[in-house]
PDB file of N, CA and C in Angstrom:
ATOM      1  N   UNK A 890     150.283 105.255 124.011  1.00  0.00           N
ATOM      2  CA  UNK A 890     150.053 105.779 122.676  1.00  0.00           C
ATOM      3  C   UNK A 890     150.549 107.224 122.642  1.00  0.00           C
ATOM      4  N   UNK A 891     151.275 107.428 121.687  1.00  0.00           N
ATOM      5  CA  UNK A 891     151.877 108.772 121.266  1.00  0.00           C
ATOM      6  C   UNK A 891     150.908 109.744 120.649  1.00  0.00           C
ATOM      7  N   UNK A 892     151.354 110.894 120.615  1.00  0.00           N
ATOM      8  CA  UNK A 892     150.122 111.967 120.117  1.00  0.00           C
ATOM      9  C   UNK A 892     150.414 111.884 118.694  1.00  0.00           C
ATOM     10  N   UNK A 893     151.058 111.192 117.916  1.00  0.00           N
ATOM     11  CA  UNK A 893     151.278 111.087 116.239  1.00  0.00           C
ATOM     12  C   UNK A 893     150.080 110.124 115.945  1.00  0.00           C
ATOM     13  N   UNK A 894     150.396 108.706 116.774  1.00  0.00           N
ATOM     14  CA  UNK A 894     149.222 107.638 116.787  1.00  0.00           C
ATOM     15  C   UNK A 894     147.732 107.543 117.011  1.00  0.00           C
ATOM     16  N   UNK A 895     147.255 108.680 118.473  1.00  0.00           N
ATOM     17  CA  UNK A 895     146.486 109.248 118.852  1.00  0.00           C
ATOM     18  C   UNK A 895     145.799 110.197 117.313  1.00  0.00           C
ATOM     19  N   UNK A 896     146.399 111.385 116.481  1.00  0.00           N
ATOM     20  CA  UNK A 896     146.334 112.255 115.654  1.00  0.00           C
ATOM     21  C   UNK A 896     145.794 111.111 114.842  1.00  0.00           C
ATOM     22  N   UNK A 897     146.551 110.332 113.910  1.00  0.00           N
ATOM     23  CA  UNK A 897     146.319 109.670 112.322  1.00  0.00           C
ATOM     24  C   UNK A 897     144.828 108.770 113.446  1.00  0.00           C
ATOM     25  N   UNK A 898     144.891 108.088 114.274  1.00  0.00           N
ATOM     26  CA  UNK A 898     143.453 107.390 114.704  1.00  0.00           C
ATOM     27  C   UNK A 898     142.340 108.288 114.502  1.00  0.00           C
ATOM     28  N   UNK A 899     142.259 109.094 114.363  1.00  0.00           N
ATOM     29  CA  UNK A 899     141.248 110.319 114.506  1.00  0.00           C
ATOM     30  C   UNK A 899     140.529 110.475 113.452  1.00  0.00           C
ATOM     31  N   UNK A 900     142.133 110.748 112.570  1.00  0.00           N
ATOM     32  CA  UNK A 900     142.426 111.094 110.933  1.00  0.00           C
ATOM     33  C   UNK A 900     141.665 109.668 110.140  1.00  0.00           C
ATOM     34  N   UNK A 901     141.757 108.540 110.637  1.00  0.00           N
ATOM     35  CA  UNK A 901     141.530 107.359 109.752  1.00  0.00           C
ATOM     36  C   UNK A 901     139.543 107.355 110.701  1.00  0.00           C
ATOM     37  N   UNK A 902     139.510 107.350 111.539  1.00  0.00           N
ATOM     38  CA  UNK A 902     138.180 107.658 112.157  1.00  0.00           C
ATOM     39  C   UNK A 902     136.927 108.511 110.995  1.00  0.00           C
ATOM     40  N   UNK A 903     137.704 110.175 111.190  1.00  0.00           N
ATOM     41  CA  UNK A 903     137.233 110.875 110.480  1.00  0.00           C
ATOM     42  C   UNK A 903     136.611 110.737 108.872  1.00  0.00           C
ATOM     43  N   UNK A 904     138.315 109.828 107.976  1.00  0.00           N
ATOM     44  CA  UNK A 904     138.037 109.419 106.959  1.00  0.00           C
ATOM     45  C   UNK A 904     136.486 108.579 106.705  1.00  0.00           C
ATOM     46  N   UNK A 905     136.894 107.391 107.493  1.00  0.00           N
ATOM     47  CA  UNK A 905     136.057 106.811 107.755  1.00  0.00           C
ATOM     48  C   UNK A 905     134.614 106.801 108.116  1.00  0.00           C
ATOM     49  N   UNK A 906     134.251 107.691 108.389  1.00  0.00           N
ATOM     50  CA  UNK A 906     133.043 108.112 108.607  1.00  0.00           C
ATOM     51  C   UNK A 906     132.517 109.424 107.566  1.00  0.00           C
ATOM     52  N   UNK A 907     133.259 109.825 106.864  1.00  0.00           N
ATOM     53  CA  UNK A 907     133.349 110.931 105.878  1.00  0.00           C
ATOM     54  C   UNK A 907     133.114 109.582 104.311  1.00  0.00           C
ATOM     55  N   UNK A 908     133.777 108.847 104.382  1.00  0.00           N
ATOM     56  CA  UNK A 908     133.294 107.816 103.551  1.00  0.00           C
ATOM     57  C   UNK A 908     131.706 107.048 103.263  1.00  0.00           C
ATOM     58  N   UNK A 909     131.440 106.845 104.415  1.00  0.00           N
ATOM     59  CA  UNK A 909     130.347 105.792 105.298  1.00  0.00           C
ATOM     60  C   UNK A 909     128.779 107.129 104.671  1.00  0.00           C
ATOM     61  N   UNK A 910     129.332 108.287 104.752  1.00  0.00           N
ATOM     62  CA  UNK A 910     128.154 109.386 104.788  1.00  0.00           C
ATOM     63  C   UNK A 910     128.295 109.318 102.744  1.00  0.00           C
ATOM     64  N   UNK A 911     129.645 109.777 102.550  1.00  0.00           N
ATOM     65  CA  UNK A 911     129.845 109.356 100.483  1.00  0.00           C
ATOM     66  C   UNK A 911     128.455 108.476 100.213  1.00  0.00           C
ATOM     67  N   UNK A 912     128.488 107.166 100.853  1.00  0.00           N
ATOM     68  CA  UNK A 912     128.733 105.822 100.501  1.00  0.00           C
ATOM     69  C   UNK A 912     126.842 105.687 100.606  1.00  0.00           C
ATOM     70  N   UNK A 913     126.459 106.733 101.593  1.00  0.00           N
ATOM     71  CA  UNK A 913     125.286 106.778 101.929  1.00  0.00           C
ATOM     72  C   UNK A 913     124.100 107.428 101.111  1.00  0.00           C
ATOM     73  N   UNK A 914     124.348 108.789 100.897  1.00  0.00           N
ATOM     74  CA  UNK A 914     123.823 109.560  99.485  1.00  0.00           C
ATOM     75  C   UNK A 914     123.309 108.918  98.949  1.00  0.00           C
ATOM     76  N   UNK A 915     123.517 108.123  97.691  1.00  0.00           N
ATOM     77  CA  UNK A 915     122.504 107.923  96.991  1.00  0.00           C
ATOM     78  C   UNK A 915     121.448 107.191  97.658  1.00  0.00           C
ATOM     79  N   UNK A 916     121.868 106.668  98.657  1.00  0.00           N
ATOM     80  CA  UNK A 916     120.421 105.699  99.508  1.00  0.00           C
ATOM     81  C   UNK A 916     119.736 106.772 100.215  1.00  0.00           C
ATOM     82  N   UNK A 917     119.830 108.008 100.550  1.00  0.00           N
ATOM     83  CA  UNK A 917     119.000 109.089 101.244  1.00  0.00           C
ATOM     84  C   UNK A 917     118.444 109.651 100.071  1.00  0.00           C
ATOM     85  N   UNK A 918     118.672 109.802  98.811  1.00  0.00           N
ATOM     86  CA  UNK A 918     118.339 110.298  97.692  1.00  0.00           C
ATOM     87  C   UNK A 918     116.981 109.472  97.233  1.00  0.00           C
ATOM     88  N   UNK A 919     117.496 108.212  97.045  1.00  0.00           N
ATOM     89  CA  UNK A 919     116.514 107.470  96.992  1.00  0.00           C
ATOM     90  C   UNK A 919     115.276 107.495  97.713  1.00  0.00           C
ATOM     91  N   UNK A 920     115.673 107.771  98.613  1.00  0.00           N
ATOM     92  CA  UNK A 920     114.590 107.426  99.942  1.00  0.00           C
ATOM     93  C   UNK A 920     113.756 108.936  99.838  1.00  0.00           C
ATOM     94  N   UNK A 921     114.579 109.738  99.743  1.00  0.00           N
ATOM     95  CA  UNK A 921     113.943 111.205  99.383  1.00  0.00           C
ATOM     96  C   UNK A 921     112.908 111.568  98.428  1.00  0.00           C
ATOM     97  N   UNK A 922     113.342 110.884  96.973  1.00  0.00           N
ATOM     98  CA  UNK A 922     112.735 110.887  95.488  1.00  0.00           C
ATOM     99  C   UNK A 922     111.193 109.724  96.153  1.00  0.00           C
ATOM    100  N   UNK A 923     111.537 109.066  96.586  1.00  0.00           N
ATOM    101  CA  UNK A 923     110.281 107.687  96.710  1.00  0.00           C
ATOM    102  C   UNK A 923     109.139 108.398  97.347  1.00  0.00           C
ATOM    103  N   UNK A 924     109.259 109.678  98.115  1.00  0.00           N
ATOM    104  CA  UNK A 924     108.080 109.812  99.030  1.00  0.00           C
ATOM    105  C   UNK A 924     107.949 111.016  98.525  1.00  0.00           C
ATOM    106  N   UNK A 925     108.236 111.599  97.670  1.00  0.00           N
ATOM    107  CA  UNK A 925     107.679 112.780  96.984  1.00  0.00           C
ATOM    108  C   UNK A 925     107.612 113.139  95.534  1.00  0.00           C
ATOM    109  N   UNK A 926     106.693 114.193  95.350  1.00  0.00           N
ATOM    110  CA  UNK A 926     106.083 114.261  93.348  1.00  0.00           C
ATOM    111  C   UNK A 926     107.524 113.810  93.167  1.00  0.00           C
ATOM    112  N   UNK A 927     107.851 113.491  91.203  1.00  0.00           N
ATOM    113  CA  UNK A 927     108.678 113.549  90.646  1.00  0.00           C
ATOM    114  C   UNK A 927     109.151 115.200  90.695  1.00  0.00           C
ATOM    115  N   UNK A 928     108.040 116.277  90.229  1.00  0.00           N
ATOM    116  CA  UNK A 928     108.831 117.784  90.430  1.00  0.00           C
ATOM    117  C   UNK A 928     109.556 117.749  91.344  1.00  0.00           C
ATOM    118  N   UNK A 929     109.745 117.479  92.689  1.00  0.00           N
ATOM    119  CA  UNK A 929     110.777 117.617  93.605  1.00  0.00           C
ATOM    120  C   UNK A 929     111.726 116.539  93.735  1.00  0.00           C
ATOM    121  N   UNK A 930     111.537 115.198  93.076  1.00  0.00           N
ATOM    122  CA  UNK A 930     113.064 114.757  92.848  1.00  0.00           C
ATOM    123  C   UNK A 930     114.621 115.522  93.073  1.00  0.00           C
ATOM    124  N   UNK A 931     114.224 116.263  92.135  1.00  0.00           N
ATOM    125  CA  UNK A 931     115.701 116.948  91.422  1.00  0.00           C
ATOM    126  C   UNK A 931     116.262 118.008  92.398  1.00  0.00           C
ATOM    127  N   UNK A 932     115.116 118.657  93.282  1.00  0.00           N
ATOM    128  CA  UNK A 932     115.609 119.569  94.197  1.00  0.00           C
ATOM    129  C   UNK A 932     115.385 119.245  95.356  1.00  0.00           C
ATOM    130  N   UNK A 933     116.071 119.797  96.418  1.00  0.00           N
ATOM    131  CA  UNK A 933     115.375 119.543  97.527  1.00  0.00           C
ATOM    132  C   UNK A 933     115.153 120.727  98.478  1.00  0.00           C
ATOM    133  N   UNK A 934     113.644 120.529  98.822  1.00  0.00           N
ATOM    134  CA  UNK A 934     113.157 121.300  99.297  1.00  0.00           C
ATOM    135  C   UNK A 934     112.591 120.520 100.883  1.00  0.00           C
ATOM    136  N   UNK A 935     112.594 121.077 102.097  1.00  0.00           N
ATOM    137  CA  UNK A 935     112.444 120.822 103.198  1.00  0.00           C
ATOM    138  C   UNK A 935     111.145 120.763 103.429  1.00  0.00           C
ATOM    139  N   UNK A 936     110.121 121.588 103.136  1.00  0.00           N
ATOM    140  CA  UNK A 936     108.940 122.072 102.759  1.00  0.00           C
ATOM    141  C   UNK A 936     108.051 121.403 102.070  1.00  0.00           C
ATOM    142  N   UNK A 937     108.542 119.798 101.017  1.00  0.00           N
ATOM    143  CA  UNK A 937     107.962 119.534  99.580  1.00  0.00           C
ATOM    144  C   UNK A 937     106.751 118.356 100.471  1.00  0.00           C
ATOM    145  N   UNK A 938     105.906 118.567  99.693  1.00  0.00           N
ATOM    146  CA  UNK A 938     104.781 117.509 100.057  1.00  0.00           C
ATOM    147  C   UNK A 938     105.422 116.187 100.112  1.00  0.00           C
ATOM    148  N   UNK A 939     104.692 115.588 100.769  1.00  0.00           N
ATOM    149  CA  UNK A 939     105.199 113.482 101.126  1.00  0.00           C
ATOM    150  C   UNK A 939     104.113 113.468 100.417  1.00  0.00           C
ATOM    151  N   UNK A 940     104.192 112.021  99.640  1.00  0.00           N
ATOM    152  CA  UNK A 940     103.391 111.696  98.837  1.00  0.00           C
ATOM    153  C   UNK A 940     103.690 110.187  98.330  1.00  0.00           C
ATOM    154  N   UNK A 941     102.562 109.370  97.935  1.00  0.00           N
ATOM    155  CA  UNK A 941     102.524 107.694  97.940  1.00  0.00           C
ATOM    156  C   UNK A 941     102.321 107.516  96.850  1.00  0.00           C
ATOM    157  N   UNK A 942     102.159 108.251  95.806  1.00  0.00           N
ATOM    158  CA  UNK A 942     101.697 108.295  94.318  1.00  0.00           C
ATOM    159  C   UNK A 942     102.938 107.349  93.599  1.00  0.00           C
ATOM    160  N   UNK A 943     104.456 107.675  94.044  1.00  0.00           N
ATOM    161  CA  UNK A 943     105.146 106.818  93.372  1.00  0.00           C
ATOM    162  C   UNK A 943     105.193 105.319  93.416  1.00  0.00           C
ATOM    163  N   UNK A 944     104.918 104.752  94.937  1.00  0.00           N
ATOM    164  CA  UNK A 944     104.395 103.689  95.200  1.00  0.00           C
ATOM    165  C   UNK A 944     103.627 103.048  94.588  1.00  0.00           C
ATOM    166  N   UNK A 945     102.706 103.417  94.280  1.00  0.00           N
ATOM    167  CA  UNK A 945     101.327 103.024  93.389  1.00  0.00           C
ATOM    168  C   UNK A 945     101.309 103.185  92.016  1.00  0.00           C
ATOM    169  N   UNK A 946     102.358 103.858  91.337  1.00  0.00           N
ATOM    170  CA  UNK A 946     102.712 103.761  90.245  1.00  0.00           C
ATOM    171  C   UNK A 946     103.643 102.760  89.838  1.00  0.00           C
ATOM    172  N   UNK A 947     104.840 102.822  90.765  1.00  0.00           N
ATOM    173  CA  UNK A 947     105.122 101.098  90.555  1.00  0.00           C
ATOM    174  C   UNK A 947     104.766  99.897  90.835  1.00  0.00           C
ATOM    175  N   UNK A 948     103.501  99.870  91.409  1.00  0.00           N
ATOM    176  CA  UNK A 948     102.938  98.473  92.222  1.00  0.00           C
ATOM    177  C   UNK A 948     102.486  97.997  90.753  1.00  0.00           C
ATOM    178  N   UNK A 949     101.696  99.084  90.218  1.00  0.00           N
ATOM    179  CA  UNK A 949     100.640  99.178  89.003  1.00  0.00           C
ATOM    180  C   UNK A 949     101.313  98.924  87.217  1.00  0.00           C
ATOM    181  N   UNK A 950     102.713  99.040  87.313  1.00  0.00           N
ATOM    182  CA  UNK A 950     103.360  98.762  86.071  1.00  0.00           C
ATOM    183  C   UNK A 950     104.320  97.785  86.237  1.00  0.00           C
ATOM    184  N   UNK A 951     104.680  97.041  87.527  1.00  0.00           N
ATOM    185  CA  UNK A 951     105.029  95.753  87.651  1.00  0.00           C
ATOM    186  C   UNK A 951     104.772  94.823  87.550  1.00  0.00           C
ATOM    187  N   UNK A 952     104.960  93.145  87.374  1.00  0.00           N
ATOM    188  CA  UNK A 952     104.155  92.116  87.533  1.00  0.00           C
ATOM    189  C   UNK A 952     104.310  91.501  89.059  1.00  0.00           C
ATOM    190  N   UNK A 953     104.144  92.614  89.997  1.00  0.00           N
ATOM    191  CA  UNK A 953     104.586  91.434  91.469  1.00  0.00           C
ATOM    192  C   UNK A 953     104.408  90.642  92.251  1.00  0.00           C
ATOM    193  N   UNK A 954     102.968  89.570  91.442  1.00  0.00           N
ATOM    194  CA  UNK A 954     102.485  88.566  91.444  1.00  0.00           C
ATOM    195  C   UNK A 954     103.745  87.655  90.975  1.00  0.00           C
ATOM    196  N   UNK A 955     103.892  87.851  89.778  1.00  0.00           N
ATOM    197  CA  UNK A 955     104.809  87.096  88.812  1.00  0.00           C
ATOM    198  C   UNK A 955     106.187  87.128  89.361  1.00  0.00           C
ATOM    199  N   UNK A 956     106.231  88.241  90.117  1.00  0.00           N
ATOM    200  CA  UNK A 956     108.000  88.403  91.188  1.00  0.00           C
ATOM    201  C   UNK A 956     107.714  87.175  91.993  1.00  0.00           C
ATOM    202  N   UNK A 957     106.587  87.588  92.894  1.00  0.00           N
ATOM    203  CA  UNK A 957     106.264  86.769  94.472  1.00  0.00           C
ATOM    204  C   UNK A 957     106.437  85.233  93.873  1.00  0.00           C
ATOM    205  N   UNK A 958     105.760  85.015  92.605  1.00  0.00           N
ATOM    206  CA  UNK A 958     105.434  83.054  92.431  1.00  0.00           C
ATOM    207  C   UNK A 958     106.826  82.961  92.022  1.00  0.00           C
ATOM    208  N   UNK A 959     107.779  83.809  91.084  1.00  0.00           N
ATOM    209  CA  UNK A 959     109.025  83.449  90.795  1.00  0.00           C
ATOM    210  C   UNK A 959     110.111  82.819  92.221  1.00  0.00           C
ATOM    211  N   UNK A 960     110.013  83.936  93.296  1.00  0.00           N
ATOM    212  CA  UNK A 960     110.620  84.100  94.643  1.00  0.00           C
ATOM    213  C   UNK A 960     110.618  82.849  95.134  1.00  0.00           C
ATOM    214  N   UNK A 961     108.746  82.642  95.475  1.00  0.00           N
ATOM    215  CA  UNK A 961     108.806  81.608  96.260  1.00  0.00           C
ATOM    216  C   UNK A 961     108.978  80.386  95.608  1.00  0.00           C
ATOM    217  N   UNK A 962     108.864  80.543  93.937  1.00  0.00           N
ATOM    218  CA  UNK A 962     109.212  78.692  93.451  1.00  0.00           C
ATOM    219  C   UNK A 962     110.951  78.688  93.492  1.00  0.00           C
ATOM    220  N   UNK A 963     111.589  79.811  93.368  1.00  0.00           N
ATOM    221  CA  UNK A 963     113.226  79.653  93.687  1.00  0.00           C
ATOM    222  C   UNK A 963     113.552  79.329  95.371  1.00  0.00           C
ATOM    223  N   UNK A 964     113.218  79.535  96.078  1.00  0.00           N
ATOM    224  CA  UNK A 964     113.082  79.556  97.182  1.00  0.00           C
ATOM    225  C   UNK A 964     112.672  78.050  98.387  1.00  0.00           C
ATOM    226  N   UNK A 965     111.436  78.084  97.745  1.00  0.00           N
ATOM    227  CA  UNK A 965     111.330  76.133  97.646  1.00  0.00           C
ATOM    228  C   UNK A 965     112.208  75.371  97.359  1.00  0.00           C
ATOM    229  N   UNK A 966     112.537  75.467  95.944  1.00  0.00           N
ATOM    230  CA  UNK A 966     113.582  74.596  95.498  1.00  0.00           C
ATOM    231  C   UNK A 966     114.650  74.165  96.051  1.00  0.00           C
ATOM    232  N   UNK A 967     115.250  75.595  96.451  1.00  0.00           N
ATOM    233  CA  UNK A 967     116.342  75.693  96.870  1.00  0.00           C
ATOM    234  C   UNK A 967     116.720  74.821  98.339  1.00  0.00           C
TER     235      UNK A 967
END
């Protein structure tokens, strides 16, 4: 292998993993917003309280009884 071939492998490596991190963001965002107040959504602070309140706010305005019997009667069927 030549040092041109060696160079662009690196280059397509680099891309590649510079993509993979793009591609990742909003799923660390997510994961960020879920365990703390809504006030710290928007910013991020290293410092911000963890917190389960969002959890329990969506358990509580879902039907996920009505998910689970949907799931498992598709699921059976199938």
């Amino acid at each position: 292998m030549n040092r041109n071939q060696g160079l662009s492998l690196h280059l397509e490596s680099a891309a590649a993993w510079a993509l993979a991190f793009l591609w990742m963001l909003p799923l660390i965002y997510a994961f960020w917003s879920a365990f703390h107040p809504p006030e710290y959504a928007t910013r991020f602070e290293l410092l911000a309280p963890l917190s389960l309140e969002n959890f329990k706010v969506a358990w509580s305005q879902a039907p996920f009884a009505r998910y689970f019997l949907n799931t498992f009667i598709l699921v059976t069927t199938i």
